[in-house]
Amino acid sequence: MTDPDIGIMSARLLFSVQKELFEKLAEQGHPALRPQHGAVLGYIDEEGSRATELSRLSGTHKQVIGNLIDELEALDYVERHPDPSDRRAKLIVPTAMGRDQMRKSDAIMAAIEQRHAEEIGTQEYARFKAAFQRITALQADHFDDSTTPRRRPATAGD
């Protein structure tokens, strides 16, 4: 394909980044993790997050998030704690192993981004990333039929 659309390019980028990230995580002591776990681990706060918030942020169905939380709990990456602001709700809180994975993921992703910035130039990479953020937000706003307004991400030109 000589001129792939943004869906194909985004998928290629996602799958390639996921492959590199999870291979490196496996080498660094986290071999049981799969890319699907990113729907929880990529969005969880160190202080804890509600499953509904993880579902909203990741765009993943609540039932899928629940299954992923169950898996991650069995693997000792997260724990369920009562939410102090609402005793009926649970917070999903990363364990020590979960926090280790979060730090390692952040470092791996920073290295991936640094490599790309060095390849195409820091300014061009910053422009690309800003444009990609804007396109992502525009697409989400166009497709999102909820009444909740979305905040447009800040860009280098703002």
PDB file of C-alpha atoms in Angstrom:
ATOM      1  CA  MET A   1       0.000   0.000   0.000  1.00  0.00           C
ATOM      2  CA  THR A   2       1.639   3.215  -1.151  1.00  0.00           C
ATOM      3  CA  ASP A   3      -0.590   5.722   0.668  1.00  0.00           C
ATOM      4  CA  PRO A   4      -2.075   4.086   3.780  1.00  0.00           C
ATOM      5  CA  ASP A   5      -4.852   5.917   5.606  1.00  0.00           C
ATOM      6  CA  ILE A   6      -4.499   7.182   9.174  1.00  0.00           C
ATOM      7  CA  GLY A   7      -6.253   4.097  10.563  1.00  0.00           C
ATOM      8  CA  ILE A   8      -3.706   1.743   9.022  1.00  0.00           C
ATOM      9  CA  MET A   9      -0.760   3.940  10.002  1.00  0.00           C
ATOM     10  CA  SER A  10      -2.087   4.298  13.570  1.00  0.00           C
ATOM     11  CA  ALA A  11      -2.566   0.532  13.863  1.00  0.00           C
ATOM     12  CA  ARG A  12       0.937  -0.154  12.541  1.00  0.00           C
ATOM     13  CA  LEU A  13       2.391   2.319  15.020  1.00  0.00           C
ATOM     14  CA  LEU A  14       0.337   0.937  17.916  1.00  0.00           C
ATOM     15  CA  PHE A  15       1.202  -2.705  17.256  1.00  0.00           C
ATOM     16  CA  SER A  16       4.881  -1.969  16.734  1.00  0.00           C
ATOM     17  CA  VAL A  17       5.140   0.145  19.892  1.00  0.00           C
ATOM     18  CA  GLN A  18       3.216  -2.467  21.901  1.00  0.00           C
ATOM     19  CA  LYS A  19       5.474  -5.246  20.626  1.00  0.00           C
ATOM     20  CA  GLU A  20       8.627  -3.358  21.607  1.00  0.00           C
ATOM     21  CA  LEU A  21       7.200  -2.235  24.965  1.00  0.00           C
ATOM     22  CA  PHE A  22       5.995  -5.654  26.074  1.00  0.00           C
ATOM     23  CA  GLU A  23       9.120  -7.466  24.836  1.00  0.00           C
ATOM     24  CA  LYS A  24      11.277  -5.058  26.844  1.00  0.00           C
ATOM     25  CA  LEU A  25       8.998  -5.360  29.879  1.00  0.00           C
ATOM     26  CA  ALA A  26       9.329  -9.154  29.670  1.00  0.00           C
ATOM     27  CA  GLU A  27      13.127  -8.802  29.595  1.00  0.00           C
ATOM     28  CA  GLN A  28      12.922  -6.511  32.645  1.00  0.00           C
ATOM     29  CA  GLY A  29      10.944  -8.896  34.842  1.00  0.00           C
ATOM     30  CA  HIS A  30       7.348  -8.638  33.616  1.00  0.00           C
ATOM     31  CA  PRO A  31       6.891 -11.613  31.245  1.00  0.00           C
ATOM     32  CA  ALA A  32       3.228 -12.305  32.084  1.00  0.00           C
ATOM     33  CA  LEU A  33       1.928  -8.963  30.816  1.00  0.00           C
ATOM     34  CA  ARG A  34       0.117  -8.692  27.485  1.00  0.00           C
ATOM     35  CA  PRO A  35      -0.757  -5.632  25.403  1.00  0.00           C
ATOM     36  CA  GLN A  36      -4.412  -5.929  26.507  1.00  0.00           C
ATOM     37  CA  HIS A  37      -3.293  -5.146  30.065  1.00  0.00           C
ATOM     38  CA  GLY A  38      -2.355  -1.671  28.832  1.00  0.00           C
ATOM     39  CA  ALA A  39      -6.051  -0.716  29.004  1.00  0.00           C
ATOM     40  CA  VAL A  40      -5.606  -0.777  32.791  1.00  0.00           C
ATOM     41  CA  LEU A  41      -1.887  -0.252  33.380  1.00  0.00           C
ATOM     42  CA  GLY A  42      -1.567   2.570  30.857  1.00  0.00           C
ATOM     43  CA  TYR A  43      -4.236   4.658  32.585  1.00  0.00           C
ATOM     44  CA  ILE A  44      -4.116   3.783  36.290  1.00  0.00           C
ATOM     45  CA  ASP A  45      -3.016   6.406  38.817  1.00  0.00           C
ATOM     46  CA  GLU A  46      -0.495   5.396  41.474  1.00  0.00           C
ATOM     47  CA  GLU A  47      -3.060   6.442  44.103  1.00  0.00           C
ATOM     48  CA  GLY A  48      -5.693   4.253  42.434  1.00  0.00           C
ATOM     49  CA  SER A  49      -8.431   4.610  39.859  1.00  0.00           C
ATOM     50  CA  ARG A  50     -12.000   3.425  39.572  1.00  0.00           C
ATOM     51  CA  ALA A  51     -12.720   0.778  36.958  1.00  0.00           C
ATOM     52  CA  THR A  52     -15.282   3.075  35.325  1.00  0.00           C
ATOM     53  CA  GLU A  53     -12.590   5.738  34.878  1.00  0.00           C
ATOM     54  CA  LEU A  54     -10.162   3.196  33.387  1.00  0.00           C
ATOM     55  CA  SER A  55     -12.898   2.116  30.998  1.00  0.00           C
ATOM     56  CA  ARG A  56     -13.630   5.704  29.955  1.00  0.00           C
ATOM     57  CA  LEU A  57      -9.990   6.697  29.522  1.00  0.00           C
ATOM     58  CA  SER A  58      -8.993   3.587  27.585  1.00  0.00           C
ATOM     59  CA  GLY A  59     -12.170   3.392  25.511  1.00  0.00           C
ATOM     60  CA  THR A  60     -12.581  -0.214  26.622  1.00  0.00           C
ATOM     61  CA  HIS A  61     -15.888  -1.762  27.711  1.00  0.00           C
ATOM     62  CA  LYS A  62     -16.377  -1.959  31.506  1.00  0.00           C
ATOM     63  CA  GLN A  63     -16.766  -5.752  31.416  1.00  0.00           C
ATOM     64  CA  VAL A  64     -13.430  -6.116  29.592  1.00  0.00           C
ATOM     65  CA  ILE A  65     -11.768  -3.798  32.112  1.00  0.00           C
ATOM     66  CA  GLY A  66     -13.205  -5.924  34.926  1.00  0.00           C
ATOM     67  CA  ASN A  67     -11.725  -9.075  33.393  1.00  0.00           C
ATOM     68  CA  LEU A  68      -8.352  -7.384  32.924  1.00  0.00           C
ATOM     69  CA  ILE A  69      -8.388  -6.182  36.535  1.00  0.00           C
ATOM     70  CA  ASP A  70      -9.110  -9.750  37.658  1.00  0.00           C
ATOM     71  CA  GLU A  71      -6.132 -10.996  35.633  1.00  0.00           C
ATOM     72  CA  LEU A  72      -3.828  -8.252  36.905  1.00  0.00           C
ATOM     73  CA  GLU A  73      -4.939  -8.882  40.478  1.00  0.00           C
ATOM     74  CA  ALA A  74      -4.119 -12.589  40.092  1.00  0.00           C
ATOM     75  CA  LEU A  75      -0.698 -11.590  38.693  1.00  0.00           C
ATOM     76  CA  ASP A  76      -0.137  -9.235  41.680  1.00  0.00           C
ATOM     77  CA  TYR A  77      -0.069  -6.005  39.646  1.00  0.00           C
ATOM     78  CA  VAL A  78      -3.160  -4.391  41.208  1.00  0.00           C
ATOM     79  CA  GLU A  79      -5.341  -4.630  44.288  1.00  0.00           C
ATOM     80  CA  ARG A  80      -8.914  -3.547  44.950  1.00  0.00           C
ATOM     81  CA  HIS A  81      -9.308  -1.112  47.857  1.00  0.00           C
ATOM     82  CA  PRO A  82     -12.415   0.648  49.181  1.00  0.00           C
ATOM     83  CA  ASP A  83     -12.728   4.141  47.726  1.00  0.00           C
ATOM     84  CA  PRO A  84     -12.538   6.548  50.685  1.00  0.00           C
ATOM     85  CA  SER A  85     -14.854   8.994  48.883  1.00  0.00           C
ATOM     86  CA  ASP A  86     -17.537   6.324  48.248  1.00  0.00           C
ATOM     87  CA  ARG A  87     -17.531   3.110  50.289  1.00  0.00           C
ATOM     88  CA  ARG A  88     -19.656   1.383  47.643  1.00  0.00           C
ATOM     89  CA  ALA A  89     -16.941   1.878  45.022  1.00  0.00           C
ATOM     90  CA  LYS A  90     -13.542   0.236  44.709  1.00  0.00           C
ATOM     91  CA  LEU A  91     -10.247   1.797  43.738  1.00  0.00           C
ATOM     92  CA  ILE A  92      -7.883  -0.227  41.608  1.00  0.00           C
ATOM     93  CA  VAL A  93      -4.463   0.422  43.126  1.00  0.00           C
ATOM     94  CA  PRO A  94      -1.127  -0.729  41.686  1.00  0.00           C
ATOM     95  CA  THR A  95       0.966  -2.994  43.899  1.00  0.00           C
ATOM     96  CA  ALA A  96       4.744  -2.681  44.219  1.00  0.00           C
ATOM     97  CA  MET A  97       5.061  -4.861  41.115  1.00  0.00           C
ATOM     98  CA  GLY A  98       2.503  -2.692  39.315  1.00  0.00           C
ATOM     99  CA  ARG A  99       4.400   0.480  40.202  1.00  0.00           C
ATOM    100  CA  ASP A 100       7.656  -1.141  39.032  1.00  0.00           C
ATOM    101  CA  GLN A 101       6.015  -1.948  35.712  1.00  0.00           C
ATOM    102  CA  MET A 102       4.719   1.634  35.451  1.00  0.00           C
ATOM    103  CA  ARG A 103       8.199   3.104  35.980  1.00  0.00           C
ATOM    104  CA  LYS A 104       9.768   0.693  33.500  1.00  0.00           C
ATOM    105  CA  SER A 105       7.042   1.354  30.916  1.00  0.00           C
ATOM    106  CA  ASP A 106       7.551   5.101  31.257  1.00  0.00           C
ATOM    107  CA  ALA A 107      11.304   4.690  30.704  1.00  0.00           C
ATOM    108  CA  ILE A 108      10.810   2.373  27.707  1.00  0.00           C
ATOM    109  CA  MET A 109       8.309   4.743  26.103  1.00  0.00           C
ATOM    110  CA  ALA A 110      10.591   7.731  26.725  1.00  0.00           C
ATOM    111  CA  ALA A 111      13.428   5.862  24.992  1.00  0.00           C
ATOM    112  CA  ILE A 112      11.189   5.000  22.024  1.00  0.00           C
ATOM    113  CA  GLU A 113      10.129   8.637  21.684  1.00  0.00           C
ATOM    114  CA  GLN A 114      13.709   9.867  22.058  1.00  0.00           C
ATOM    115  CA  ARG A 115      14.846   7.481  19.320  1.00  0.00           C
ATOM    116  CA  HIS A 116      12.195   8.826  16.938  1.00  0.00           C
ATOM    117  CA  ALA A 117      12.982  12.438  17.834  1.00  0.00           C
ATOM    118  CA  GLU A 118      16.657  11.807  17.057  1.00  0.00           C
ATOM    119  CA  GLU A 119      15.780  10.132  13.756  1.00  0.00           C
ATOM    120  CA  ILE A 120      13.540  12.858  12.358  1.00  0.00           C
ATOM    121  CA  GLY A 121      14.689  15.823  14.433  1.00  0.00           C
ATOM    122  CA  THR A 122      13.411  17.133  17.729  1.00  0.00           C
ATOM    123  CA  GLN A 123      11.350  19.964  16.258  1.00  0.00           C
ATOM    124  CA  GLU A 124       9.780  17.812  13.559  1.00  0.00           C
ATOM    125  CA  TYR A 125       8.930  15.148  16.136  1.00  0.00           C
ATOM    126  CA  ALA A 126       7.348  17.776  18.424  1.00  0.00           C
ATOM    127  CA  ARG A 127       5.262  19.067  15.482  1.00  0.00           C
ATOM    128  CA  PHE A 128       4.262  15.510  14.549  1.00  0.00           C
ATOM    129  CA  LYS A 129       3.235  14.695  18.109  1.00  0.00           C
ATOM    130  CA  ALA A 130       1.229  17.921  18.454  1.00  0.00           C
ATOM    131  CA  ALA A 131      -0.550  17.268  15.154  1.00  0.00           C
ATOM    132  CA  PHE A 132      -1.190  13.639  16.099  1.00  0.00           C
ATOM    133  CA  GLN A 133      -2.699  14.760  19.443  1.00  0.00           C
ATOM    134  CA  ARG A 134      -4.957  17.243  17.668  1.00  0.00           C
ATOM    135  CA  ILE A 135      -6.101  14.683  15.080  1.00  0.00           C
ATOM    136  CA  THR A 136      -6.748  12.148  17.840  1.00  0.00           C
ATOM    137  CA  ALA A 137      -8.835  14.689  19.781  1.00  0.00           C
ATOM    138  CA  LEU A 138     -10.722  15.792  16.659  1.00  0.00           C
ATOM    139  CA  GLN A 139     -11.544  12.195  15.780  1.00  0.00           C
ATOM    140  CA  ALA A 140     -12.650  11.435  19.345  1.00  0.00           C
ATOM    141  CA  ASP A 141     -14.806  14.574  19.433  1.00  0.00           C
ATOM    142  CA  HIS A 142     -16.364  13.699  16.078  1.00  0.00           C
ATOM    143  CA  PHE A 143     -17.098  10.123  17.080  1.00  0.00           C
ATOM    144  CA  ASP A 144     -18.061  10.743  20.718  1.00  0.00           C
ATOM    145  CA  ASP A 145     -21.817  11.050  20.880  1.00  0.00           C
ATOM    146  CA  SER A 146     -21.922  11.680  24.623  1.00  0.00           C
ATOM    147  CA  THR A 147     -22.869  15.062  25.994  1.00  0.00           C
ATOM    148  CA  THR A 148     -19.661  15.320  28.012  1.00  0.00           C
ATOM    149  CA  PRO A 149     -17.416  17.957  26.439  1.00  0.00           C
ATOM    150  CA  ARG A 150     -13.823  16.955  25.859  1.00  0.00           C
ATOM    151  CA  ARG A 151     -10.926  19.272  26.536  1.00  0.00           C
ATOM    152  CA  ARG A 152      -8.753  19.866  23.489  1.00  0.00           C
ATOM    153  CA  PRO A 153      -5.143  18.933  24.269  1.00  0.00           C
ATOM    154  CA  ALA A 154      -2.662  21.776  24.325  1.00  0.00           C
ATOM    155  CA  THR A 155      -0.351  21.958  21.352  1.00  0.00           C
ATOM    156  CA  ALA A 156       2.946  23.660  20.644  1.00  0.00           C
ATOM    157  CA  GLY A 157       1.068  26.405  18.789  1.00  0.00           C
ATOM    158  CA  ASP A 158      -1.317  27.215  21.685  1.00  0.00           C
TER     159      ASP A 158
END
